Amino acid sequence: MLVPGIILVLIFNYLPMAGLVLAFQNFKPWLGVTGSEWVGMEHFRDLFSRKDSLQVIWNTFIIAGMKMIVGLVVPVVFAILLNEIRQMSIKRTVQTLVYLPHFMSWVILGGILLDLLSSRGLVNDVILPMFNIGPVPFLTDGDWFRFTVISSDTWKEFGFSAIVFLASLAGINPALYEAAEVDGATRFKQTLHITLPAMVPIIVVVGTLSLGSILNAGFDQIFNLYNVLVYDKGDIIDTYVYRVGILNSQFSFASAVGLFKSAIGFVLIVIAYRLAYKYANYRIF
């Protein structure tokens, strides 16, 4: 049963790693891998000397870090609030509605957001004027673009991310709430002293494991929303690699940037698992 999965992983994850040699060459397609000049660490030195590449790395950390923080806090709060609903029909309806965006492609959602948030979109043309607010450059100003990216990603994923927290809430002993109620604890006090402490281990696990993807700021989302006006604050490593490597044909430099990202990601994953094991006793092996 494992063989098909192992074959797919070997073909799409391990065999392409042979192409990492391009990061150490001045690759020319007509010369091939064996005929291209070997330049060693030149592209990596170039990576840390170019102003645009350093800005891209910084952008990636900011966007991915904010996504990680907001994407952890919102699902936790939502799970606690949803758990307080006693009417099961309402609870299931809300769950279904907030899960749906997760299954939609960023190609579709990106088109919707472009129509809604553009300078002549529904938000700027109809909704904001109702409150005497001027047009907001959601997609043309770097700071607003970051806000748009982080908030839209949170809206898309918070419902699905809350599943694991809802599962942890289901495992809390009801007797604890009954005892607290007898002692006169309000619902807020019960949440503060019973619900949140019970959720701490899973929050630590989810938070630490998400460190491993701190450099994955969301290529699909950024690619479908960004434009040249927001490159200074919206461009991330993945879109930068695509633009430099595919559009500008700088294959070796793009490979060096991608290898740098993978190396940092590997280190962060190791650190994340160490932290998860130390503070939440979580381990795979």
GROMACS .gro file of C-alpha atoms in nm:
model
  285
    1MET     CA    1   0.000   0.000   0.000
    2LEU     CA    2   0.293   0.234   0.061
    3VAL     CA    3   0.461   0.171  -0.275
    4PRO     CA    4   0.256   0.419  -0.488
    5GLY     CA    5   0.311   0.698  -0.236
    6ILE     CA    6   0.683   0.621  -0.207
    7ILE     CA    7   0.719   0.625  -0.587
    8LEU     CA    8   0.543   0.962  -0.613
    9VAL     CA    9   0.765   1.110  -0.340
   10LEU     CA   10   1.080   0.979  -0.511
   11ILE     CA   11   0.979   1.116  -0.850
   12PHE     CA   12   0.850   1.458  -0.746
   13ASN     CA   13   1.051   1.529  -0.429
   14TYR     CA   14   1.386   1.352  -0.447
   15LEU     CA   15   1.478   1.318  -0.813
   16PRO     CA   16   1.443   1.696  -0.877
   17MET     CA   17   1.702   1.755  -0.603
   18ALA     CA   18   1.968   1.663  -0.859
   19GLY     CA   19   1.894   2.000  -1.017
   20LEU     CA   20   2.039   2.177  -0.711
   21VAL     CA   21   2.375   2.159  -0.884
   22LEU     CA   22   2.253   2.453  -1.096
   23ALA     CA   23   2.296   2.677  -0.791
   24PHE     CA   24   2.673   2.625  -0.816
   25GLN     CA   25   2.698   2.670  -1.192
   26ASN     CA   26   2.658   2.944  -1.449
   27PHE     CA   27   2.397   2.730  -1.620
   28LYS     CA   28   2.344   2.765  -1.994
   29PRO     CA   29   2.058   2.553  -2.136
   30TRP     CA   30   2.242   2.493  -2.464
   31LEU     CA   31   2.548   2.363  -2.276
   32GLY     CA   32   2.353   2.148  -2.033
   33VAL     CA   33   2.443   2.062  -1.673
   34THR     CA   34   2.769   1.888  -1.763
   35GLY     CA   35   2.891   2.163  -1.997
   36SER     CA   36   2.806   2.470  -1.791
   37GLU     CA   37   3.075   2.661  -1.602
   38TRP     CA   38   3.121   2.583  -1.232
   39VAL     CA   39   3.114   2.904  -1.022
   40GLY     CA   40   3.090   2.768  -0.668
   41MET     CA   41   2.932   3.005  -0.414
   42GLU     CA   42   2.913   3.305  -0.646
   43HIS     CA   43   2.533   3.307  -0.669
   44PHE     CA   44   2.498   3.286  -0.291
   45ARG     CA   45   2.730   3.586  -0.248
   46ASP     CA   46   2.521   3.763  -0.509
   47LEU     CA   47   2.207   3.674  -0.314
   48PHE     CA   48   2.326   3.857  -0.002
   49SER     CA   49   2.466   4.155  -0.191
   50ARG     CA   50   2.159   4.238  -0.399
   51LYS     CA   51   1.922   4.482  -0.235
   52ASP     CA   52   1.610   4.335  -0.394
   53SER     CA   53   1.685   3.979  -0.279
   54LEU     CA   54   1.743   4.091   0.081
   55GLN     CA   55   1.414   4.284   0.072
   56VAL     CA   56   1.237   3.974  -0.057
   57ILE     CA   57   1.371   3.763   0.231
   58TRP     CA   58   1.257   4.028   0.480
   59ASN     CA   59   0.913   4.046   0.318
   60THR     CA   60   0.880   3.669   0.340
   61PHE     CA   61   0.959   3.663   0.712
   62ILE     CA   62   0.713   3.945   0.786
   63ILE     CA   63   0.422   3.809   0.582
   64ALA     CA   64   0.472   3.445   0.684
   65GLY     CA   65   0.529   3.539   1.049
   66MET     CA   66   0.212   3.749   1.067
   67LYS     CA   67   0.015   3.474   0.892
   68MET     CA   68   0.145   3.225   1.148
   69ILE     CA   69   0.053   3.442   1.449
   70VAL     CA   70  -0.287   3.558   1.328
   71GLY     CA   71  -0.358   3.215   1.180
   72LEU     CA   72  -0.306   3.062   1.524
   73VAL     CA   73  -0.493   3.314   1.740
   74VAL     CA   74  -0.808   3.340   1.524
   75PRO     CA   75  -0.878   2.962   1.501
   76VAL     CA   76  -0.830   2.925   1.876
   77VAL     CA   77  -1.074   3.207   1.952
   78PHE     CA   78  -1.320   3.078   1.693
   79ALA     CA   79  -1.304   2.723   1.832
   80ILE     CA   80  -1.375   2.848   2.184
   81LEU     CA   81  -1.668   3.062   2.068
   82LEU     CA   82  -1.810   2.782   1.852
   83ASN     CA   83  -1.781   2.541   2.142
   84GLU     CA   84  -2.009   2.768   2.345
   85ILE     CA   85  -2.298   2.722   2.099
   86ARG     CA   86  -2.537   2.464   2.236
   87GLN     CA   87  -2.778   2.450   1.938
   88MET     CA   88  -2.622   2.179   1.718
   89SER     CA   89  -2.799   2.285   1.398
   90ILE     CA   90  -2.656   2.639   1.427
   91LYS     CA   91  -2.315   2.502   1.521
   92ARG     CA   92  -2.299   2.270   1.219
   93THR     CA   93  -2.421   2.543   0.984
   94VAL     CA   94  -2.152   2.784   1.103
   95GLN     CA   95  -1.885   2.513   1.075
   96THR     CA   96  -1.987   2.432   0.718
   97LEU     CA   97  -1.984   2.797   0.611
   98VAL     CA   98  -1.639   2.871   0.754
   99TYR     CA   99  -1.488   2.550   0.614
  100LEU     CA  100  -1.589   2.624   0.255
  101PRO     CA  101  -1.324   2.888   0.167
  102HIS     CA  102  -1.045   2.641   0.249
  103PHE     CA  103  -1.147   2.425  -0.046
  104MET     CA  104  -1.147   2.712  -0.295
  105SER     CA  105  -0.843   2.779  -0.513
  106TRP     CA  106  -0.654   3.107  -0.483
  107VAL     CA  107  -0.709   3.148  -0.856
  108ILE     CA  108  -1.081   3.183  -0.785
  109LEU     CA  109  -1.046   3.379  -0.462
  110GLY     CA  110  -0.778   3.600  -0.615
  111GLY     CA  111  -1.013   3.698  -0.897
  112ILE     CA  112  -1.290   3.771  -0.647
  113LEU     CA  113  -1.061   3.986  -0.431
  114LEU     CA  114  -0.933   4.177  -0.733
  115ASP     CA  115  -1.291   4.262  -0.829
  116LEU     CA  116  -1.384   4.359  -0.473
  117LEU     CA  117  -1.074   4.552  -0.366
  118SER     CA  118  -0.953   4.723  -0.684
  119SER     CA  119  -0.973   5.102  -0.712
  120ARG     CA  120  -1.304   5.068  -0.898
  121GLY     CA  121  -1.421   4.760  -0.710
  122LEU     CA  122  -1.728   4.708  -0.496
  123VAL     CA  123  -1.556   4.800  -0.167
  124ASN     CA  124  -1.402   5.128  -0.284
  125ASP     CA  125  -1.686   5.229  -0.515
  126VAL     CA  126  -1.991   5.136  -0.307
  127ILE     CA  127  -1.925   5.027   0.051
  128LEU     CA  128  -1.662   5.275   0.174
  129PRO     CA  129  -1.843   5.586   0.037
  130MET     CA  130  -2.145   5.486   0.249
  131PHE     CA  131  -1.928   5.561   0.556
  132ASN     CA  132  -1.766   5.871   0.403
  133ILE     CA  133  -1.434   5.688   0.369
  134GLY     CA  134  -1.214   5.756   0.069
  135PRO     CA  135  -1.072   5.486  -0.160
  136VAL     CA  136  -0.826   5.253   0.012
  137PRO     CA  137  -0.533   5.121  -0.199
  138PHE     CA  138  -0.568   4.759  -0.085
  139LEU     CA  139  -0.374   4.621  -0.384
  140THR     CA  140  -0.153   4.913  -0.485
  141ASP     CA  141   0.005   5.021  -0.154
  142GLY     CA  142   0.265   4.794   0.007
  143ASP     CA  143   0.139   4.821   0.365
  144TRP     CA  144  -0.226   4.777   0.267
  145PHE     CA  145  -0.126   4.487   0.043
  146ARG     CA  146   0.034   4.306   0.337
  147PHE     CA  147  -0.279   4.365   0.542
  148THR     CA  148  -0.495   4.232   0.257
  149VAL     CA  149  -0.280   3.922   0.212
  150ILE     CA  150  -0.271   3.835   0.583
  151SER     CA  151  -0.640   3.902   0.648
  152SER     CA  152  -0.762   3.717   0.337
  153ASP     CA  153  -0.542   3.415   0.414
  154THR     CA  154  -0.675   3.407   0.771
  155TRP     CA  155  -1.034   3.429   0.644
  156LYS     CA  156  -0.973   3.141   0.404
  157GLU     CA  157  -0.805   2.904   0.649
  158PHE     CA  158  -0.924   2.980   1.003
  159GLY     CA  159  -1.230   2.754   0.985
  160PHE     CA  160  -1.037   2.451   0.869
  161SER     CA  161  -0.751   2.523   1.110
  162ALA     CA  162  -0.998   2.527   1.399
  163ILE     CA  163  -1.078   2.156   1.353
  164VAL     CA  164  -0.782   2.040   1.561
  165PHE     CA  165  -0.872   2.284   1.841
  166LEU     CA  166  -1.236   2.173   1.839
  167ALA     CA  167  -1.112   1.816   1.875
  168SER     CA  168  -0.906   1.913   2.180
  169LEU     CA  169  -1.210   2.087   2.332
  170ALA     CA  170  -1.416   1.772   2.287
  171GLY     CA  171  -1.167   1.585   2.504
  172ILE     CA  172  -1.211   1.808   2.810
  173ASN     CA  173  -1.385   1.633   3.100
  174PRO     CA  174  -1.736   1.789   3.146
  175ALA     CA  175  -1.706   1.728   3.520
  176LEU     CA  176  -1.453   2.011   3.537
  177TYR     CA  177  -1.711   2.258   3.408
  178GLU     CA  178  -1.978   2.120   3.641
  179ALA     CA  179  -1.750   2.158   3.942
  180ALA     CA  180  -1.654   2.513   3.838
  181GLU     CA  181  -2.021   2.604   3.792
  182VAL     CA  182  -2.102   2.474   4.140
  183ASP     CA  183  -1.823   2.696   4.274
  184GLY     CA  184  -1.986   2.995   4.106
  185ALA     CA  185  -1.747   3.037   3.811
  186THR     CA  186  -1.890   3.231   3.518
  187ARG     CA  187  -1.855   3.108   3.157
  188PHE     CA  188  -1.565   3.348   3.112
  189LYS     CA  189  -1.390   3.214   3.423
  190GLN     CA  190  -1.447   2.858   3.306
  191THR     CA  191  -1.293   2.943   2.970
  192LEU     CA  192  -0.999   3.116   3.135
  193HIS     CA  193  -0.918   2.849   3.392
  194ILE     CA  194  -1.036   2.525   3.228
  195THR     CA  195  -1.068   2.559   2.850
  196LEU     CA  196  -0.750   2.754   2.773
  197PRO     CA  197  -0.517   2.548   2.999
  198ALA     CA  198  -0.653   2.230   2.840
  199MET     CA  199  -0.579   2.371   2.493
  200VAL     CA  200  -0.224   2.483   2.571
  201PRO     CA  201  -0.050   2.157   2.461
  202ILE     CA  202  -0.215   2.152   2.116
  203ILE     CA  203  -0.158   2.528   2.076
  204VAL     CA  204   0.212   2.476   2.150
  205VAL     CA  205   0.233   2.188   1.901
  206VAL     CA  206   0.057   2.377   1.622
  207GLY     CA  207   0.253   2.695   1.689
  208THR     CA  208   0.595   2.531   1.699
  209LEU     CA  209   0.534   2.308   1.397
  210SER     CA  210   0.425   2.610   1.194
  211LEU     CA  211   0.777   2.751   1.243
  212GLY     CA  212   0.892   2.506   0.980
  213SER     CA  213   0.687   2.687   0.717
  214ILE     CA  214   0.792   3.040   0.817
  215LEU     CA  215   0.945   3.090   0.470
  216ASN     CA  216   0.631   2.969   0.290
  217ALA     CA  217   0.437   3.293   0.267
  218GLY     CA  218   0.193   3.158   0.009
  219PHE     CA  219   0.300   3.163  -0.357
  220ASP     CA  220  -0.050   3.097  -0.495
  221GLN     CA  221  -0.204   3.385  -0.305
  222ILE     CA  222   0.071   3.643  -0.367
  223PHE     CA  223   0.107   3.551  -0.734
  224ASN     CA  224  -0.264   3.603  -0.799
  225LEU     CA  225  -0.284   3.934  -0.611
  226TYR     CA  226   0.042   4.124  -0.641
  227ASN     CA  227   0.164   4.366  -0.905
  228VAL     CA  228   0.471   4.577  -0.975
  229LEU     CA  229   0.346   4.855  -0.744
  230VAL     CA  230   0.381   4.635  -0.434
  231TYR     CA  231   0.703   4.448  -0.515
  232ASP     CA  232   0.889   4.639  -0.242
  233LYS     CA  233   0.670   4.500   0.039
  234GLY     CA  234   0.469   4.220  -0.121
  235ASP     CA  235   0.727   4.020  -0.315
  236ILE     CA  236   0.829   3.695  -0.142
  237ILE     CA  237   1.098   3.434  -0.208
  238ASP     CA  238   0.874   3.203  -0.413
  239THR     CA  239   0.742   3.475  -0.645
  240TYR     CA  240   1.093   3.621  -0.671
  241VAL     CA  241   1.233   3.282  -0.776
  242TYR     CA  242   0.957   3.246  -1.034
  243ARG     CA  243   1.015   3.593  -1.177
  244VAL     CA  244   1.395   3.572  -1.181
  245GLY     CA  245   1.426   3.208  -1.281
  246ILE     CA  246   1.139   3.155  -1.524
  247LEU     CA  247   1.067   3.500  -1.665
  248ASN     CA  248   1.426   3.635  -1.666
  249SER     CA  249   1.593   3.297  -1.734
  250GLN     CA  250   1.844   3.336  -1.448
  251PHE     CA  251   1.820   2.967  -1.367
  252SER     CA  252   2.133   2.938  -1.152
  253PHE     CA  253   2.060   3.239  -0.933
  254ALA     CA  254   1.699   3.128  -0.886
  255SER     CA  255   1.823   2.781  -0.786
  256ALA     CA  256   2.056   2.939  -0.529
  257VAL     CA  257   1.769   3.138  -0.379
  258GLY     CA  258   1.550   2.828  -0.367
  259LEU     CA  259   1.828   2.622  -0.206
  260PHE     CA  260   1.882   2.893   0.056
  261LYS     CA  261   1.511   2.886   0.140
  262SER     CA  262   1.508   2.507   0.165
  263ALA     CA  263   1.814   2.502   0.392
  264ILE     CA  264   1.666   2.759   0.631
  265GLY     CA  265   1.332   2.575   0.622
  266PHE     CA  266   1.503   2.246   0.712
  267VAL     CA  267   1.677   2.405   1.011
  268LEU     CA  268   1.351   2.562   1.130
  269ILE     CA  269   1.165   2.230   1.098
  270VAL     CA  270   1.427   2.056   1.315
  271ILE     CA  271   1.403   2.336   1.574
  272ALA     CA  272   1.022   2.323   1.564
  273TYR     CA  273   1.011   1.948   1.633
  274ARG     CA  274   1.261   1.988   1.916
  275LEU     CA  275   1.045   2.258   2.075
  276ALA     CA  276   0.726   2.057   2.025
  277TYR     CA  277   0.884   1.757   2.195
  278LYS     CA  278   1.027   1.964   2.481
  279TYR     CA  279   0.718   2.170   2.566
  280ALA     CA  280   0.427   1.949   2.450
  281ASN     CA  281   0.582   1.600   2.448
  282TYR     CA  282   0.496   1.571   2.079
  283ARG     CA  283   0.702   1.341   1.858
  284ILE     CA  284   0.656   1.151   1.533
  285PHE     CA  285   0.916   0.879   1.598
   0.00000   0.00000   0.00000
